[in-house]
Tab-separated table of C-alpha atoms in Angstrom:
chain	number	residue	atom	x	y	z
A	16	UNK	CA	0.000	0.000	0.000
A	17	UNK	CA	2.784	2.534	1.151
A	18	UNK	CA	4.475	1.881	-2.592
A	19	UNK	CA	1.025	2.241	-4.536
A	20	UNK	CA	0.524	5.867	-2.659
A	21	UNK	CA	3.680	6.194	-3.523
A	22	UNK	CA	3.098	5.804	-6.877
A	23	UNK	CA	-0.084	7.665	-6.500
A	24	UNK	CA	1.168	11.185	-5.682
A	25	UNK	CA	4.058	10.262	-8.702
A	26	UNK	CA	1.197	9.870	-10.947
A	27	UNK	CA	-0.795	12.986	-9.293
A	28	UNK	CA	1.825	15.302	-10.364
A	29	UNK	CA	2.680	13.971	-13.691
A	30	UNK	CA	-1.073	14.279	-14.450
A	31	UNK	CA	-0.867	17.749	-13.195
A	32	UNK	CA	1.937	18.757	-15.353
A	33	UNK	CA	0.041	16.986	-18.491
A	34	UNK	CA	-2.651	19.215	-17.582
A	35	UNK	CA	-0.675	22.200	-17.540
A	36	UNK	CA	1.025	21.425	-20.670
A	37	UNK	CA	-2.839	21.156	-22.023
A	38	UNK	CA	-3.340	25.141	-20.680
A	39	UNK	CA	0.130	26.206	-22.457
A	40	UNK	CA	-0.828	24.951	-25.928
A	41	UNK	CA	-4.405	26.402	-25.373
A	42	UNK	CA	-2.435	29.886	-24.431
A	43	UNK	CA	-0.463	29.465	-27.274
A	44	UNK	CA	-3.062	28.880	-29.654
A	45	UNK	CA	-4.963	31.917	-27.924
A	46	UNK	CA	-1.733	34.446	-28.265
A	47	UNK	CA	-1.297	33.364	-32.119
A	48	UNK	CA	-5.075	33.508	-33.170
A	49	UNK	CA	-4.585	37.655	-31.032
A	50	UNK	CA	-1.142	37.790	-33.507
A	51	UNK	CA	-3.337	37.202	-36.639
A	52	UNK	CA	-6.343	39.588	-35.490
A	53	UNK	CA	-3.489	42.110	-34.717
A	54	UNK	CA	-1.504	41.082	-38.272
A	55	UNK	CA	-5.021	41.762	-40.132
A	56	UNK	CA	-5.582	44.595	-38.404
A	57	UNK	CA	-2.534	46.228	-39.085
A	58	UNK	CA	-2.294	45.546	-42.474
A	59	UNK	CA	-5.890	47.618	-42.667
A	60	UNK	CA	-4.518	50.258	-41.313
A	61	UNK	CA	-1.546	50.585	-43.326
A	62	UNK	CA	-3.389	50.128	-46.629
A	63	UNK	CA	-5.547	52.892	-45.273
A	64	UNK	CA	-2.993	55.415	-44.148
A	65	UNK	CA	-1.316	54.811	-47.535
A	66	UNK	CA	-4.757	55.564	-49.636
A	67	UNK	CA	-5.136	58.833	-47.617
A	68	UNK	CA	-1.535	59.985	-48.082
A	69	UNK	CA	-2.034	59.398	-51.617
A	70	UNK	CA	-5.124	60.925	-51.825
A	71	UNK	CA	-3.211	63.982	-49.470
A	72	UNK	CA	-0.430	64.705	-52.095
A	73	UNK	CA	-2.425	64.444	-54.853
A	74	UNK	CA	-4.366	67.189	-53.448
A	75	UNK	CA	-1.739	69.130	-52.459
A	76	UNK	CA	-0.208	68.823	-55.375
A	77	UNK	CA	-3.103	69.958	-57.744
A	78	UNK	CA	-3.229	72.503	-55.205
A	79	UNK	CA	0.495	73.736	-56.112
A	80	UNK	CA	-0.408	73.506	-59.633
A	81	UNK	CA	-3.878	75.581	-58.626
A	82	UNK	CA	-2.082	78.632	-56.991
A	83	UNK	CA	0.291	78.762	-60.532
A	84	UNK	CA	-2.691	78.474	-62.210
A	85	UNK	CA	-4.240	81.099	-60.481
A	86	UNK	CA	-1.330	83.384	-61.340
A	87	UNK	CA	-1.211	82.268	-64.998
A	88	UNK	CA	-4.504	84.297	-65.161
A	89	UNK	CA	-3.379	87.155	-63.758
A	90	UNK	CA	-0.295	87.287	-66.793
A	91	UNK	CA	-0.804	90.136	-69.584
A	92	UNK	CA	1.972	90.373	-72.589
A	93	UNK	CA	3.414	93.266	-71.384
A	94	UNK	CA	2.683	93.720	-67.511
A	95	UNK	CA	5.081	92.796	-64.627
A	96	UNK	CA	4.595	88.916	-63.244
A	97	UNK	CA	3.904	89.098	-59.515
A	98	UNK	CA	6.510	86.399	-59.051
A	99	UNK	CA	9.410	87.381	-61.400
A	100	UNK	CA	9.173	90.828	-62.657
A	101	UNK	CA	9.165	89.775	-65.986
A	102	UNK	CA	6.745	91.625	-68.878
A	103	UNK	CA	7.074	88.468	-71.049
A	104	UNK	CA	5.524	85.351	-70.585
A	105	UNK	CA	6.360	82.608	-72.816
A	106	UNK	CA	5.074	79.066	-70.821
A	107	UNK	CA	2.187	80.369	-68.552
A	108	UNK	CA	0.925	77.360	-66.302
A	109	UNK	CA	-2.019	75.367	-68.443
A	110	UNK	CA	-3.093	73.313	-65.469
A	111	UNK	CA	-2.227	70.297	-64.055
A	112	UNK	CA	1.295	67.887	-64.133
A	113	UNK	CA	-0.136	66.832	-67.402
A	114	UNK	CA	-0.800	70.117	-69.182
A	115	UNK	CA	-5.008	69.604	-68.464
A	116	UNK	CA	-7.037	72.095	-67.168
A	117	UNK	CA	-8.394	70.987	-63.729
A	118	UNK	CA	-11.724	70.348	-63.378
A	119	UNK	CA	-13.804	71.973	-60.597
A	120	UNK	CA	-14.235	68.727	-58.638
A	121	UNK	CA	-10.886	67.786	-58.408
A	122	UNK	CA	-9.282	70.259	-56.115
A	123	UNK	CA	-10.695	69.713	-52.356
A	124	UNK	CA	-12.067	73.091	-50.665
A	125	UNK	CA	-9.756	74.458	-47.900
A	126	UNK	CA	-11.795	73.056	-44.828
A	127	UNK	CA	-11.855	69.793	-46.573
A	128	UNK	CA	-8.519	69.844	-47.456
A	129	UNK	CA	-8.167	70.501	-43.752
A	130	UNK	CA	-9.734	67.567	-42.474
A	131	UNK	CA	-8.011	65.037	-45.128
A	132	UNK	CA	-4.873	65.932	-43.214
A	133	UNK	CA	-6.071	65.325	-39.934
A	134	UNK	CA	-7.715	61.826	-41.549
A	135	UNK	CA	-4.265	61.177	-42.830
A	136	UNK	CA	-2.281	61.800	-39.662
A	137	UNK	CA	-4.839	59.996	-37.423
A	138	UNK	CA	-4.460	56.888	-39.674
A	139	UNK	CA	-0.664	57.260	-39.855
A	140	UNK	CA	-1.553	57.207	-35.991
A	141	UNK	CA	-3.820	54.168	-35.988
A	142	UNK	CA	-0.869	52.416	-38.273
A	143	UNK	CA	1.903	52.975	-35.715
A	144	UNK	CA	-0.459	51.421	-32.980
A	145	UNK	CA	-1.801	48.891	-34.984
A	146	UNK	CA	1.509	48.029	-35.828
A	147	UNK	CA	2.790	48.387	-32.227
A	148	UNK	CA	0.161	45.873	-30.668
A	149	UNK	CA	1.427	43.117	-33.577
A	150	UNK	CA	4.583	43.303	-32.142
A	151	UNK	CA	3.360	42.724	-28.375
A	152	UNK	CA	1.242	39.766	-29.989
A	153	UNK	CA	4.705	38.567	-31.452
A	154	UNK	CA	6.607	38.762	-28.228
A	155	UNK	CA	3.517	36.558	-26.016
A	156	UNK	CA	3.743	34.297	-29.032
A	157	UNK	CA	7.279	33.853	-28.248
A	158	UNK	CA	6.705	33.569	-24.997
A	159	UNK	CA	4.072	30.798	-25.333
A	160	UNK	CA	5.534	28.847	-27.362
A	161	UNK	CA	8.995	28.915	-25.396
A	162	UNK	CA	6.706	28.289	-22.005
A	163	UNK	CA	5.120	25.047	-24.140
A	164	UNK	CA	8.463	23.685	-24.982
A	165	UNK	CA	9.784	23.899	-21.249
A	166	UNK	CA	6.147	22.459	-20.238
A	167	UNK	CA	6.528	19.733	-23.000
A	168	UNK	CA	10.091	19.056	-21.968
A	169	UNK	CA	9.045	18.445	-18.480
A	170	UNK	CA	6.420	16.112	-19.345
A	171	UNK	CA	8.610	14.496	-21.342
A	172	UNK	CA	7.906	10.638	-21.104
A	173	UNK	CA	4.732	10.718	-18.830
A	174	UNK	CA	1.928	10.669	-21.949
A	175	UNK	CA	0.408	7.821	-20.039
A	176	UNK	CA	0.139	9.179	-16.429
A	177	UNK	CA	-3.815	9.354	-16.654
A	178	UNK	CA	-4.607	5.955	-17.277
A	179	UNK	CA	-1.061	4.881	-15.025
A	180	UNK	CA	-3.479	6.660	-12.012
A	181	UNK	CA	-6.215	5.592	-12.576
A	182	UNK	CA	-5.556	2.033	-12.569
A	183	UNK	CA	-3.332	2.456	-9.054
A	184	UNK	CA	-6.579	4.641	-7.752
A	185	UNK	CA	-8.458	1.523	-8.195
A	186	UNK	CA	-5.852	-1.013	-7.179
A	187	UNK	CA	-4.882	1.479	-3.857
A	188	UNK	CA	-8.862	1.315	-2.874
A	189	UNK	CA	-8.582	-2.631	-3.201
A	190	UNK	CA	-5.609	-2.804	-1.579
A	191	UNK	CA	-7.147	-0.791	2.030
């Protein structure tokens, strides 16, 4: 009897370290399906900030091309340019990169122009966060899966300690 309690409490803590081994892979499996929420989400993000920068220098560069534009009309053969002095003016601005005249729509009014900034600097924001947080959800992944190996090393050769225990359970309750 001594050697089967023996052999109990042996058994009792080998099951208990299978079962912890069980809660390390489910922590593990928890920190890499938070890794792949925080991967997705900050791969959103950055395909978001990058639309809105685009969309922010496109602007501000149609509105560069708007303020030359703006002073091509003011140009007369003959009168001073406001920017150079000069009376002649042989390549006024025609509008746009590629030579086109803008089209009202396509230059942003001031206050929205305004707010596409802020949009683009809060995602630029939500990016650096996003892409922050993916980074913590790599280093607990690390740290799972290092915690898992230890816990699988130290339950190395004891697969079997459930059914071991339960048969010395029922031979310990013959045996008193």
């Amino acid at each position: 009897l001594p050697g089967l309690l023996e052999q109990q409490q042996a058994l009792e803590k080998s099951s208990a370290a299978l079962e912890e081994l069980s809660r390390r892979r489910a922590s593990l499996e928890e920190a890499e399906k938070n890794l792949e929420r925080a991967k997705a989400s900050a791969e959103s993000c950055r395909i978001d900030s990058e639309a809105l920068t685009l969309r922010l220098e496109e602007q501000e560069a149609l509105l560069k091309g708007s303020a030359a534009l703006e002073l091509a009309g003011t140009l007369k053969e003959g009168a001073p340019c406001p920017v150079c002095g000069s009376v002649h003016h042989p390549s006024p601005a025609r509008g746009g990169a590629s030579g086109k005249l803008l089209s009202p729509g396509e230059l942003l009014a001031p206050e929205e122009l305004t707010l596409l900034r802020e949009r683009e600097k809060s995602a630029r924001t939500a990016l650096a966060g996003a892409e922050g947080l993916s980074g913590a959800r790599a280093s607990e992944c690390e740290k799972a899966l290092a915690s898992l190996k230890e816990q699988e090393e130290a339950c190395e050769g004891i697969s079997e300690a459930g059914e071991l225990l339960a048969d010395v359970k029922s031979r310990t309750a013959g045996a008193m």
